[in-house]
Coordinates of C-alpha atoms in Angstrom, one line a residue:
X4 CA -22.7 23.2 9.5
X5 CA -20.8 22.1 12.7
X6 CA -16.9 21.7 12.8
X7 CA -14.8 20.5 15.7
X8 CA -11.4 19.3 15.8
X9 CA -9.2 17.9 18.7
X10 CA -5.6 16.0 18.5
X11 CA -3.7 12.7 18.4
X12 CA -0.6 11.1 17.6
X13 CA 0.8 8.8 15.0
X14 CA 3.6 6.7 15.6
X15 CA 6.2 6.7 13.6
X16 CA 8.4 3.7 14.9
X17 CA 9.4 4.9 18.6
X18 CA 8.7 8.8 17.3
X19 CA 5.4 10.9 17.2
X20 CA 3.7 12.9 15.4
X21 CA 1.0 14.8 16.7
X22 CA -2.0 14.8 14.0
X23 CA -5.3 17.1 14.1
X24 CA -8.2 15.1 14.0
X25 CA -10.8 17.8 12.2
X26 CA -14.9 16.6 12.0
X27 CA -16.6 18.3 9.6
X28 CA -21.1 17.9 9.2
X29 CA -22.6 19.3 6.5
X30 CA -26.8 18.8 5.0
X31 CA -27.0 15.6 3.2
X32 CA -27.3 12.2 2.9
X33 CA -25.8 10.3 6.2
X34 CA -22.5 9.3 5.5
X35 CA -19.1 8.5 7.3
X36 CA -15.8 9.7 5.3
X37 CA -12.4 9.2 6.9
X38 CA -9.7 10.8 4.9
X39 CA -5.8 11.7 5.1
X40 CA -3.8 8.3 4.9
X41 CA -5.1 5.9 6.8
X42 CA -4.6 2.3 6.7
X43 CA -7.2 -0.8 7.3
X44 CA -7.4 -0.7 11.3
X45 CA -8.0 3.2 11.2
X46 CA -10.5 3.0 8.5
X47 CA -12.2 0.0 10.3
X48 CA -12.7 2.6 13.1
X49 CA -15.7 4.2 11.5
X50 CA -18.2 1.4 12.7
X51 CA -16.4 1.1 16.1
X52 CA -16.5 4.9 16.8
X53 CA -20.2 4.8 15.6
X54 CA -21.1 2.1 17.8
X55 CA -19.5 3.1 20.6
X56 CA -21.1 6.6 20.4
X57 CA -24.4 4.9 20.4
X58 CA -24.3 2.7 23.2
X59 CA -22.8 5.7 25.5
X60 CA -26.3 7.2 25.4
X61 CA -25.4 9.9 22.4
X62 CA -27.1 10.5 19.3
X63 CA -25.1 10.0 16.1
X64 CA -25.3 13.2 13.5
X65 CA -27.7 11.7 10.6
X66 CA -25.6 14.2 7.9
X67 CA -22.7 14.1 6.3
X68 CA -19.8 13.2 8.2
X69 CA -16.0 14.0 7.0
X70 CA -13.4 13.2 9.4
X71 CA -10.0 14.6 8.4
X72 CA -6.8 13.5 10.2
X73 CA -3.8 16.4 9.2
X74 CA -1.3 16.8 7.7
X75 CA -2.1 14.2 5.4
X76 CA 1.3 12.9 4.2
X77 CA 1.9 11.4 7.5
X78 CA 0.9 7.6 7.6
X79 CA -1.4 6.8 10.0
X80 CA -2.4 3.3 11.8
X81 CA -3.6 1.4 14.4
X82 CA -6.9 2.1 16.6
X83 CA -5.7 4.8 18.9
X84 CA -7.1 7.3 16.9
X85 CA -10.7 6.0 18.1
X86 CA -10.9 8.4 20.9
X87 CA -10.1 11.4 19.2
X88 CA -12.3 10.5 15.7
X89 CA -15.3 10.1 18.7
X90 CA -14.9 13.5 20.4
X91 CA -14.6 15.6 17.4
X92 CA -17.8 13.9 15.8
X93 CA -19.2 15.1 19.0
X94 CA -18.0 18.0 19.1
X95 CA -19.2 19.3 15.7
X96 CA -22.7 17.5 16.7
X97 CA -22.4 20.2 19.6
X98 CA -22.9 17.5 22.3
X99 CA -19.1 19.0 23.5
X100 CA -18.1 22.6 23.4
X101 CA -15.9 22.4 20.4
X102 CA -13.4 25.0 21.9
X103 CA -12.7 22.2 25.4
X104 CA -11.4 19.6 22.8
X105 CA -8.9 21.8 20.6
X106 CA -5.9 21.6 23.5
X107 CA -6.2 17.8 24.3
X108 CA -4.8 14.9 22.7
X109 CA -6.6 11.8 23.1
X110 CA -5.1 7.8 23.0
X111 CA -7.5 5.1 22.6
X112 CA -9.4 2.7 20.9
X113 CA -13.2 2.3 21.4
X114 CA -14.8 -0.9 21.9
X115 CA -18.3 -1.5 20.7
X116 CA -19.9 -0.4 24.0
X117 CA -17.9 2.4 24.4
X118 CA -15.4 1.1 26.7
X119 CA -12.3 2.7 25.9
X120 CA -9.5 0.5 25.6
X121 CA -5.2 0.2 25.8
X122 CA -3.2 1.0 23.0
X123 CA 0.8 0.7 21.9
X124 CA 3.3 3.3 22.5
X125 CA 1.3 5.4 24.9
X126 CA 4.6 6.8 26.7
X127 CA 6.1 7.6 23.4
X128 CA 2.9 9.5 22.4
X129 CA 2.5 11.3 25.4
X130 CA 6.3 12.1 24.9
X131 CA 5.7 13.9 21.2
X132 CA 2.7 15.7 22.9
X133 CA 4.5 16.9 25.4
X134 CA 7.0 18.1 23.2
X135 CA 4.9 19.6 20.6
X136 CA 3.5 22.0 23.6
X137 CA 0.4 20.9 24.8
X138 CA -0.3 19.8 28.3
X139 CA -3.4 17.8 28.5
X140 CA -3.5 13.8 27.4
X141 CA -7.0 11.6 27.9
X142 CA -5.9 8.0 27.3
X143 CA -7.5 4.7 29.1
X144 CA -7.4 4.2 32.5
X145 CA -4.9 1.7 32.9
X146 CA -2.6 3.5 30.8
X147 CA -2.3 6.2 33.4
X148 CA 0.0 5.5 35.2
X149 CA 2.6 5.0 32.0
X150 CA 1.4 8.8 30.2
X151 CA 2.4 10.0 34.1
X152 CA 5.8 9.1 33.7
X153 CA 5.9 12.7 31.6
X154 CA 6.6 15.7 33.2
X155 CA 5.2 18.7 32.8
X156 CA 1.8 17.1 31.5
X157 CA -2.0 16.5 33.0
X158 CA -3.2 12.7 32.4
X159 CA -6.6 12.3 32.5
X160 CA -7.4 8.4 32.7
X161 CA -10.7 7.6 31.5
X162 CA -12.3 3.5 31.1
X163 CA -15.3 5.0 28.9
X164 CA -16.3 7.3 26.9
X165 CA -19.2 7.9 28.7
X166 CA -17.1 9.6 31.6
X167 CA -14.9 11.5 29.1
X168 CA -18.2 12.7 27.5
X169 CA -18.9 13.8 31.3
X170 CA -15.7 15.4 31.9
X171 CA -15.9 17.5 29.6
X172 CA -19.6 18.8 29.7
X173 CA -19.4 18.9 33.2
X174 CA -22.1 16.9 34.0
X175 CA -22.0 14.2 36.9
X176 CA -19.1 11.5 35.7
X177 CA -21.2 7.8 35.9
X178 CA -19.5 4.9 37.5
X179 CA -18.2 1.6 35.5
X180 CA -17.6 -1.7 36.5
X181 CA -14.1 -2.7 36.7
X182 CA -12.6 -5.3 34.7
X183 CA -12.8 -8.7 36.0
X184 CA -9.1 -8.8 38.0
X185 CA -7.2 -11.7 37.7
X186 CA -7.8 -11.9 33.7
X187 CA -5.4 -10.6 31.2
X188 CA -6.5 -7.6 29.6
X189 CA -7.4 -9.7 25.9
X190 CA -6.5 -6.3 23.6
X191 CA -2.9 -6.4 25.2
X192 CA -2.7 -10.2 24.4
X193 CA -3.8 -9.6 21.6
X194 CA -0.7 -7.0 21.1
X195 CA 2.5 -9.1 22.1
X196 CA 4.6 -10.5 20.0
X197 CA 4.5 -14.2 20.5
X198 CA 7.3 -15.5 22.1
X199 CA 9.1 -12.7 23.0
X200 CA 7.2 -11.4 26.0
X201 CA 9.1 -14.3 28.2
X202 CA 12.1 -14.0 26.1
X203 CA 13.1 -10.8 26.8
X204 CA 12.6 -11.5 30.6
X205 CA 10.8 -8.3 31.4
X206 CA 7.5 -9.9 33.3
X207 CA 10.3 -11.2 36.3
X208 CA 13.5 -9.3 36.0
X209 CA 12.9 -8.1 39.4
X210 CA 13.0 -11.9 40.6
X211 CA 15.3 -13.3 38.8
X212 CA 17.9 -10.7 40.1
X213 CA 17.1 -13.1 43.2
X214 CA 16.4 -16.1 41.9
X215 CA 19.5 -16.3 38.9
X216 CA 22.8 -15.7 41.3
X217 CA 25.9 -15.8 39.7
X218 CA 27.8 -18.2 42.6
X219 CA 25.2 -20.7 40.7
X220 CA 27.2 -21.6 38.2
X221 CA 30.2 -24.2 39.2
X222 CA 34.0 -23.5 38.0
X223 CA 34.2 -21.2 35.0
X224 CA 36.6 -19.3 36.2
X225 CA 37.8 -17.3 33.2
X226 CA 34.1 -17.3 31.8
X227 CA 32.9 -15.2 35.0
X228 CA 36.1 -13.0 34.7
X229 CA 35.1 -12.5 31.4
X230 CA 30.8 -11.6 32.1
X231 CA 32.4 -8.9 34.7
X232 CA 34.4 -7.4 32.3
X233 CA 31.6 -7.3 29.8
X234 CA 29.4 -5.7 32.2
X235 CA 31.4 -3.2 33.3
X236 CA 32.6 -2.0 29.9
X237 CA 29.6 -3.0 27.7
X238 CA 32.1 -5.3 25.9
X239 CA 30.5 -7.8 23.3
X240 CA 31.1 -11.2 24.4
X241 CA 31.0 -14.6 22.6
X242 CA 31.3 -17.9 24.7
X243 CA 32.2 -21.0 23.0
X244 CA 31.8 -24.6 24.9
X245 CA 30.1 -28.4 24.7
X246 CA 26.4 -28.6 25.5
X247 CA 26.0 -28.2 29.2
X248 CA 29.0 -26.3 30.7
X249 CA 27.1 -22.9 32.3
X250 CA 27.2 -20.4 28.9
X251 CA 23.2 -20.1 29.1
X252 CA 23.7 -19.5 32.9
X253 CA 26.4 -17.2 32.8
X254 CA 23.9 -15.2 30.0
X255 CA 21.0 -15.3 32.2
X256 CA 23.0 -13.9 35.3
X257 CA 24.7 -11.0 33.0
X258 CA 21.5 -8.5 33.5
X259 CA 21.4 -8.6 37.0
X260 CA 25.3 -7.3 37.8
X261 CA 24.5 -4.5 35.2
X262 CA 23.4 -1.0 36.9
X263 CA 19.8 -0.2 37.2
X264 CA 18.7 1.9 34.5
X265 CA 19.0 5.8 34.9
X266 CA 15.7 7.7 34.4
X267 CA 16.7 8.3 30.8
X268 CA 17.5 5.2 29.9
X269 CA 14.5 3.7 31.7
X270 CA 12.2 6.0 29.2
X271 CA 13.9 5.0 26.4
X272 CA 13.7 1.3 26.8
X273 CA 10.1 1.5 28.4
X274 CA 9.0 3.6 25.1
X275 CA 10.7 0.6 23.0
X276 CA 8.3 -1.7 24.8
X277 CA 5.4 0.4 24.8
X278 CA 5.4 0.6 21.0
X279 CA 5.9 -3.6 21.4
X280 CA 2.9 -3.8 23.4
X281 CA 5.8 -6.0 26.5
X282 CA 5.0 -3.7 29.2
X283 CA 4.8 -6.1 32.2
X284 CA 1.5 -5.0 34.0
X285 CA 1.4 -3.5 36.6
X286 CA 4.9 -1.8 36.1
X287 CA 4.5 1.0 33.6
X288 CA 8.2 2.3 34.4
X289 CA 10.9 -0.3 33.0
X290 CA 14.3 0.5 35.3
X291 CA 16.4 -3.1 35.1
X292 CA 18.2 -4.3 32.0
X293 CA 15.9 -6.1 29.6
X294 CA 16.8 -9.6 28.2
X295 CA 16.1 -10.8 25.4
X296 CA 17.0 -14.0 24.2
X297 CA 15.4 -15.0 20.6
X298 CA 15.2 -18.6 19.2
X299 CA 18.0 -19.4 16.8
X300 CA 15.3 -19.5 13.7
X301 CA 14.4 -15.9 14.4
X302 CA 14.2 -14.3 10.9
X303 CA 16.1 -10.9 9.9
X304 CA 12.9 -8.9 10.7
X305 CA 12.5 -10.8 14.0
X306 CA 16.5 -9.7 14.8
X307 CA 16.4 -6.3 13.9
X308 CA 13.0 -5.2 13.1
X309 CA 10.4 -4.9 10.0
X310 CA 7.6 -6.3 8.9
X311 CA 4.3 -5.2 6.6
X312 CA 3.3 -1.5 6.7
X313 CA 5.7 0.5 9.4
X314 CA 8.3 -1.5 10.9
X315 CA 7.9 -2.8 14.4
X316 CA 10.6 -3.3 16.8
X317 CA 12.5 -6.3 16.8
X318 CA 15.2 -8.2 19.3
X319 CA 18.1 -5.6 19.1
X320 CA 15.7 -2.9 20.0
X321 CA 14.0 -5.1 22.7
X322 CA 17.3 -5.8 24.1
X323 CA 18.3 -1.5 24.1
X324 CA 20.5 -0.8 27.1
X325 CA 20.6 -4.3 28.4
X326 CA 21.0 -8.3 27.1
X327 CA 20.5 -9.9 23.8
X328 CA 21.7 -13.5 23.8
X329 CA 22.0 -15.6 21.0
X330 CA 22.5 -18.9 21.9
X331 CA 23.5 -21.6 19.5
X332 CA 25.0 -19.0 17.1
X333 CA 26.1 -21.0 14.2
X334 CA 22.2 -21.9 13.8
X335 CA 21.1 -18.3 12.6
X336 CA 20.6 -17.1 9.6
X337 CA 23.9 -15.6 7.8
X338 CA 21.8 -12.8 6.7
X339 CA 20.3 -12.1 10.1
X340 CA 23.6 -12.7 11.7
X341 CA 25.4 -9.8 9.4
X342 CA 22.9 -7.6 9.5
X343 CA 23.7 -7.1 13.0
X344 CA 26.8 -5.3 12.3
X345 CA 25.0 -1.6 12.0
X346 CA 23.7 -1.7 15.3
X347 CA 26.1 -3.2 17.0
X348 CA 28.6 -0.2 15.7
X349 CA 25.8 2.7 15.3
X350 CA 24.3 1.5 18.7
X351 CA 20.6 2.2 16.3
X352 CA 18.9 0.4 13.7
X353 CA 17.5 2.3 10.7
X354 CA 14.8 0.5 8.6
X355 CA 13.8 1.4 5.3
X356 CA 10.2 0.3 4.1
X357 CA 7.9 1.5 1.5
X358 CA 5.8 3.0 4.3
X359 CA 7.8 4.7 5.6
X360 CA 11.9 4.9 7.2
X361 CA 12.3 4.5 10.9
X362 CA 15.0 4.7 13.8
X363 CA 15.2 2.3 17.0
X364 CA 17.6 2.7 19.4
X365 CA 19.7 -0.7 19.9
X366 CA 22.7 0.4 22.1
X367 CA 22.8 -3.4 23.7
X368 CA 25.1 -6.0 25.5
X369 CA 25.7 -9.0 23.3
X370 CA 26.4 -12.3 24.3
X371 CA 27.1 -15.3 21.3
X372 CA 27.2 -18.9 22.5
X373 CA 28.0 -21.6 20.3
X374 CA 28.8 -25.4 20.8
X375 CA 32.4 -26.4 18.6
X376 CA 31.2 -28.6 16.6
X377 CA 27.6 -29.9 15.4
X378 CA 27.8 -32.9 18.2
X379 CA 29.7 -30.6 20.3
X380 CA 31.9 -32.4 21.8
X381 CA 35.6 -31.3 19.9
X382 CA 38.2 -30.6 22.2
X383 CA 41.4 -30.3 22.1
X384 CA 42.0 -33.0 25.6
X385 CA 40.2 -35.6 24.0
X386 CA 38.6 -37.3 21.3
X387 CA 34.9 -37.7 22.2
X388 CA 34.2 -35.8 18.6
X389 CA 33.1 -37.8 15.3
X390 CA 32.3 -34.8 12.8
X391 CA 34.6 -34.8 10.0
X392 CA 37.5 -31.7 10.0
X393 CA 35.7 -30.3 6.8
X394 CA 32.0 -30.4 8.8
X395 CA 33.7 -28.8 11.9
X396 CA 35.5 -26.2 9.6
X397 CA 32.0 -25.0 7.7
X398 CA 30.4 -24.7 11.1
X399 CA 32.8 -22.9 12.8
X400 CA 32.9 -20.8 9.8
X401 CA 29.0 -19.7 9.8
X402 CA 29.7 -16.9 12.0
X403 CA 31.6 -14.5 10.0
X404 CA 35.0 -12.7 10.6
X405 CA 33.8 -8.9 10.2
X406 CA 31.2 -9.7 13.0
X407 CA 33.4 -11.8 15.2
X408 CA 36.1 -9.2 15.2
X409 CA 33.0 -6.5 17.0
X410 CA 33.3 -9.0 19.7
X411 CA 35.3 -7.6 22.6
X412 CA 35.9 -10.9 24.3
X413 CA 36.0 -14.5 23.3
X414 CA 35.8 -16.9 25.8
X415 CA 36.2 -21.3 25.5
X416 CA 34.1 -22.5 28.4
X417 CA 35.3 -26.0 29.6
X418 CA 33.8 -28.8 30.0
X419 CA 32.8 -29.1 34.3
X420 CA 34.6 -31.8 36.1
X421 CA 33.1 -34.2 38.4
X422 CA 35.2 -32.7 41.4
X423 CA 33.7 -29.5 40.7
X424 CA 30.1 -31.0 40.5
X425 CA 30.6 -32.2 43.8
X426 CA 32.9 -30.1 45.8
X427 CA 30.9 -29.0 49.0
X428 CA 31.5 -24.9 50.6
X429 CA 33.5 -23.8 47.3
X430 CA 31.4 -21.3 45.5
X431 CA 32.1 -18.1 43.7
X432 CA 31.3 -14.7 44.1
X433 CA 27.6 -14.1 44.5
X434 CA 25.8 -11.8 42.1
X435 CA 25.8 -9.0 44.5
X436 CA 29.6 -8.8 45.2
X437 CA 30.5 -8.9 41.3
X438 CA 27.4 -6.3 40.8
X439 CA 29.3 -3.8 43.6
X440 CA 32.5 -4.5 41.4
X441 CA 30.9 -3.1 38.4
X442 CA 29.0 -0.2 39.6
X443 CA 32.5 1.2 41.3
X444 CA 34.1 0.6 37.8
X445 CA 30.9 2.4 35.7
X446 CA 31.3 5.0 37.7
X447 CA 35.2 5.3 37.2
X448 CA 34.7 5.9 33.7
X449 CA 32.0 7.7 33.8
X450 CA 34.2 10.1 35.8
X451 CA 36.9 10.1 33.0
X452 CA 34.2 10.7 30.6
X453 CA 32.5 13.3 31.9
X454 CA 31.8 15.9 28.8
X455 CA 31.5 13.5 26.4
X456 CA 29.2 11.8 24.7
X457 CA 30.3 8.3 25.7
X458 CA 29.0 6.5 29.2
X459 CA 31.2 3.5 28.6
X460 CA 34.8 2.4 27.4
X461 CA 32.9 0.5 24.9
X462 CA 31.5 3.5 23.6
X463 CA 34.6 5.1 22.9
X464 CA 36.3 5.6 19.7
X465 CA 39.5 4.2 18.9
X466 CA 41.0 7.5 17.9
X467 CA 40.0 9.5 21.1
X468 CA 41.6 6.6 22.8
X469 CA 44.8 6.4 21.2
X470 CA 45.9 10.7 21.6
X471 CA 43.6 11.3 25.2
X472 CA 43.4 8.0 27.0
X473 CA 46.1 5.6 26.1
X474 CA 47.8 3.4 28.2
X475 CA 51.0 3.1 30.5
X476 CA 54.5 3.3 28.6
X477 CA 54.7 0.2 27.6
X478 CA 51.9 -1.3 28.0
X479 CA 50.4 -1.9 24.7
X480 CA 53.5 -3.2 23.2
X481 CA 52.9 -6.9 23.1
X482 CA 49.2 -5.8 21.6
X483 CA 51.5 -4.1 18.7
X484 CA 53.3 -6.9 17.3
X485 CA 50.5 -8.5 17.4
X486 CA 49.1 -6.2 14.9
X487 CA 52.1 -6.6 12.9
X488 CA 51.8 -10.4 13.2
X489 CA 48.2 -10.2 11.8
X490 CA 46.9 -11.4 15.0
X491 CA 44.8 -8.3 15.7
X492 CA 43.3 -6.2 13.1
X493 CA 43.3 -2.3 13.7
X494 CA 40.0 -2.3 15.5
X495 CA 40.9 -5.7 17.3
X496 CA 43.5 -3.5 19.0
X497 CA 41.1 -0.1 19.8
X498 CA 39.2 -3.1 21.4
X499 CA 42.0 -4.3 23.0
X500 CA 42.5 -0.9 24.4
X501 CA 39.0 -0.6 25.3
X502 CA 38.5 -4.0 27.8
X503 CA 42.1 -2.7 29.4
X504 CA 40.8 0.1 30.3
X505 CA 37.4 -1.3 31.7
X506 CA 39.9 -3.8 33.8
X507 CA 41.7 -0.9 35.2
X508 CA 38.6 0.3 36.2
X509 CA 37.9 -2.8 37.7
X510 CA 40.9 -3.2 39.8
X511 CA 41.2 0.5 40.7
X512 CA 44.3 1.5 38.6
X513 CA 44.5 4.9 37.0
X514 CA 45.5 3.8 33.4
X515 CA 46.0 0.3 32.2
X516 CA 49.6 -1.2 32.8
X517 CA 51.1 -4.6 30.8
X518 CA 49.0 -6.8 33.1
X519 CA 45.6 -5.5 32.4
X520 CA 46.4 -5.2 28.9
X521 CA 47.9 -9.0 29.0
X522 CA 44.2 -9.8 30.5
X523 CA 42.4 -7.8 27.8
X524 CA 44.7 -9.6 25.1
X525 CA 43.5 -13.0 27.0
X526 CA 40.3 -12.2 26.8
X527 CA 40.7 -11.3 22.9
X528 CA 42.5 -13.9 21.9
X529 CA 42.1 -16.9 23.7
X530 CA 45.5 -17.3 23.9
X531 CA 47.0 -17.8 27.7
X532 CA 49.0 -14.8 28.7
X533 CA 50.3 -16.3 31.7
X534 CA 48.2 -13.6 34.1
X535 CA 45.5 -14.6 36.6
X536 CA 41.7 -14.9 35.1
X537 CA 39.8 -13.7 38.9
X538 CA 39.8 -9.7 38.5
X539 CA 40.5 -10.0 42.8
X540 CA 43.7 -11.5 41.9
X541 CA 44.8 -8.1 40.0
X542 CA 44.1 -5.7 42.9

């Protein structure tokens, strides 16, 4: 009787769990048993492992095979198990010293010759490793270089089994041809979500910090005032305007004035994508504010997350610490729409399947744009509109109150002018003037902040705001009646509160006075409050 065991890890949404992968031969008819919850890809891995075995030049065991993957109440999926299943099978055959392979966890999946091949969520299952104690990973070469984004961890990166089996018996390691360069790797295509890999902007973030500069967009005045604040707070913003007038420019300019991820916050996103399979390649380490921007017929599972078996990702998790646009608003699903409303206030998503019950992280930036009417041509200045009142009233209504009043700041974008088409030499602040504006202002309130768990004003309860950081004497009074007016509801005004102090911060001023609350009511309300929309202007 041989027995072997060595280790891997099941994901569990972005969490893992490391799992014992025991082999087990006994005398008896030749026979393959895989045992201890696994689904269809992970029982399909029985052929692959055997043929892979095969054509690395080792025997396979003619006995009776168990595989056992522990603890056994822990569902487990996908084809990174592969590796692992492989080295115990020949470790109990004693073509590996059974004790190398009990203090190495192993991420990969097997192709038929023995190649071994990428997987999801490598940096998320190199983190649970890492944290359950152990400090050796094998996973496929050109995951390397994301498992070494660890500390404290050795990454072996292996392309076949072949030089794993020669690692570890200390025999000469045999050389294999590289992939053919210039070809996508087909296993990782295979892995994307269609549709979103260009979506969230990922792939080019570093150019289009370049390429996407704010003085781009032409007038707009109180819709750029309004991007900065949201930036510098992490203020949700809606931005409501005819077809045309800059609100998908001003969204696709937002990531780029945003600070550059913090090592933290780049592991957390880059796990997100790992488990996605949106890793641009070449660039294991994600450290720029994602984007993501899905199509207005995006489904509730596609918004938030689901699907069959455990629940992948979905946009408000893709879109963690940076972007998620949703343009053309009104066009969404009601149901997807509202069930934004717990991650927008938890800052994570919890989903409840029958597999299973997991937890993504969705602390993100949201930006609504939506067109007036259907035609979208209402305005107040002129009538260019032909939908009926009722038509323009059901529309308008599609996006509901409770998740309009999380929005920080509601902006109308107007219509541009032919003057300011045309006007030659008058452009606005570039993307790198209004980016230095909001990294001085972060790091003002981070300051203020310090010992606490909150990073921005938007993070802030409205309590902790009201007895430790309220504004001047004074200052908050016109924001009061209209409470008592029923203009504001009790969290309008927290939020209120909240983009005053982010303007403060802005212009330099140690707590928020009656102007940068009159700008923080502007930017609430809509309604004019007779104060300059250029945070220069307020210096």
């Amino acid at each position: 009787m041989g027995f072997a065991r060595t280790c891997a890890v099941a994901l569990v949404g972005v969490e893992g769990v490391v799992v014992e992968v025991q082999a087990d031969l006994e005398p008896g008819v030749a026979a393959f048993t895989l045992v201890g919850l696994p689904d269809k890809s992970l029982t399909e891995s029985k052929d692959r492992v055997r043929a892979a075995v095969v054509n690395s030049g080792s025997a396979w065991p003619q006995k009776k095979l168990t595989v056992g993957l522990s603890p056994a109440s822990v569902p487990k999926g996908g084809s990174g198990f592969d590796l692992a299943v492989a080295c115990a099978v020949l470790g109990a055959a004693e073509r590996i010293d059974p004790r190398v392979l009990s203090d190495i966890v192993m991420i990969g999946e097997l192709g038929l010759d023995g190649r071994v091949r990428p997987v999801r969520g490598v940096l998320p299952a190199v983190l649970a490793a890492a944290d359950a104690g152990y400090e050796q990973v094998v996973v496929p070469e050109c995951a390397a270089a994301e498992a070494s984004l660890v500390p404290g961890i050795s990454v072996l990166g292996v392309r076949s089994l072949r030089q794993l089996i020669a690692v570890l018996t200390d025999e000469p390691v045999p050389e294999e041809d590289p992939d053919e360069q210039g070809r996508p790797d087909p296993l990782m295509a295979g892995l994307r979500m269609p549709g979103t890999g260009a979506a969230t902007g990922m792939h080019s973030m570093g150019a289009a910090q370049h390429d996407h500069d704010l003085a781009d967009v032409v007038g707009q005045h109180s819709a750029r005032t309004a991007v900065e604040v949201a930036a510098a707070g992490g203020h949700h913003l809606f931005l409501e305007g005819p077809p045309g007038a800059g609100k998908t420019m001003l969204a696709e300019r937002l990531p780029a004035i945003l600070p550059r991820l913090t090592k933290g916050e780049s592991l957390e996103v880059t796990a997100v994508h790992s488990v996605a399979g949106l890793l641009p390649p070449g660039k294991p380490l994600v450290d720029v504010a994602p984007y993501c921007a899905p199509h207005h017929s995006a489904t509730m599972q596609a918004l938030v997350g689901g699907g069959q078996g455990i629940a992948r990702p979905g946009a408000v998790s893709l879109a963690h610490r940076g972007v998620l646009f949703l343009d053309e608003t009104p066009e969404f699903g009601s149901q997807a729409l509202d069930a934004l409303r717990q991650p927008l206030e938890a800052g994570h998503v919890v989903i409840a399947r029958s597999a299973g019950v997991v937890r993504f992280p969705a602390r993100f930036l949201m930006v609504l744009a939506a067109n007036p009417c259907p035609c979208g041509r209402f305005s107040q200045r002129d009538d260019l509109c032909e939908c009926p009142p009722s038509m323009i009233r059901r529309y308008q209504a599609r996006l509901s109150g409770p998740l309009l009043d999380r929005v920080d700041l509601r902006v109308e974008v107007d219509r541009v002018t032919r003057s300011e088409l045309t006007e030659r030499g008058a452009r606005g602040e570039s993307t790198e003037t209004v980016a230095d504006r909001v990294r001085a202002a972060r790091e003002r309130a981070a300051a203020r902040l310090a010992g606490t768990p909150w990073r921005t004003n938007s993070e802030v309860p409205g309590r902790e705001l009201r007895s430790r950081w309220y504004a001047s004497l004074g200052a908050m009074d016109e924001a009061e009646r209209s409470l008592e007016r029923g203009a504001l509801t009790a969290r309008g005004l927290d939020r209120v509160l909240r983009v005053a102090w982010t303007v403060a911060d802005l212009v330099g001023h140690d707590r928020p006075g009656a102007t940068d609350v009159a700008l923080a009511l502007q930017l609430r309300t809509g309604v004019p409050r007779g104060v300059p929309m250029a945070i220069g202007a307020l210096s």
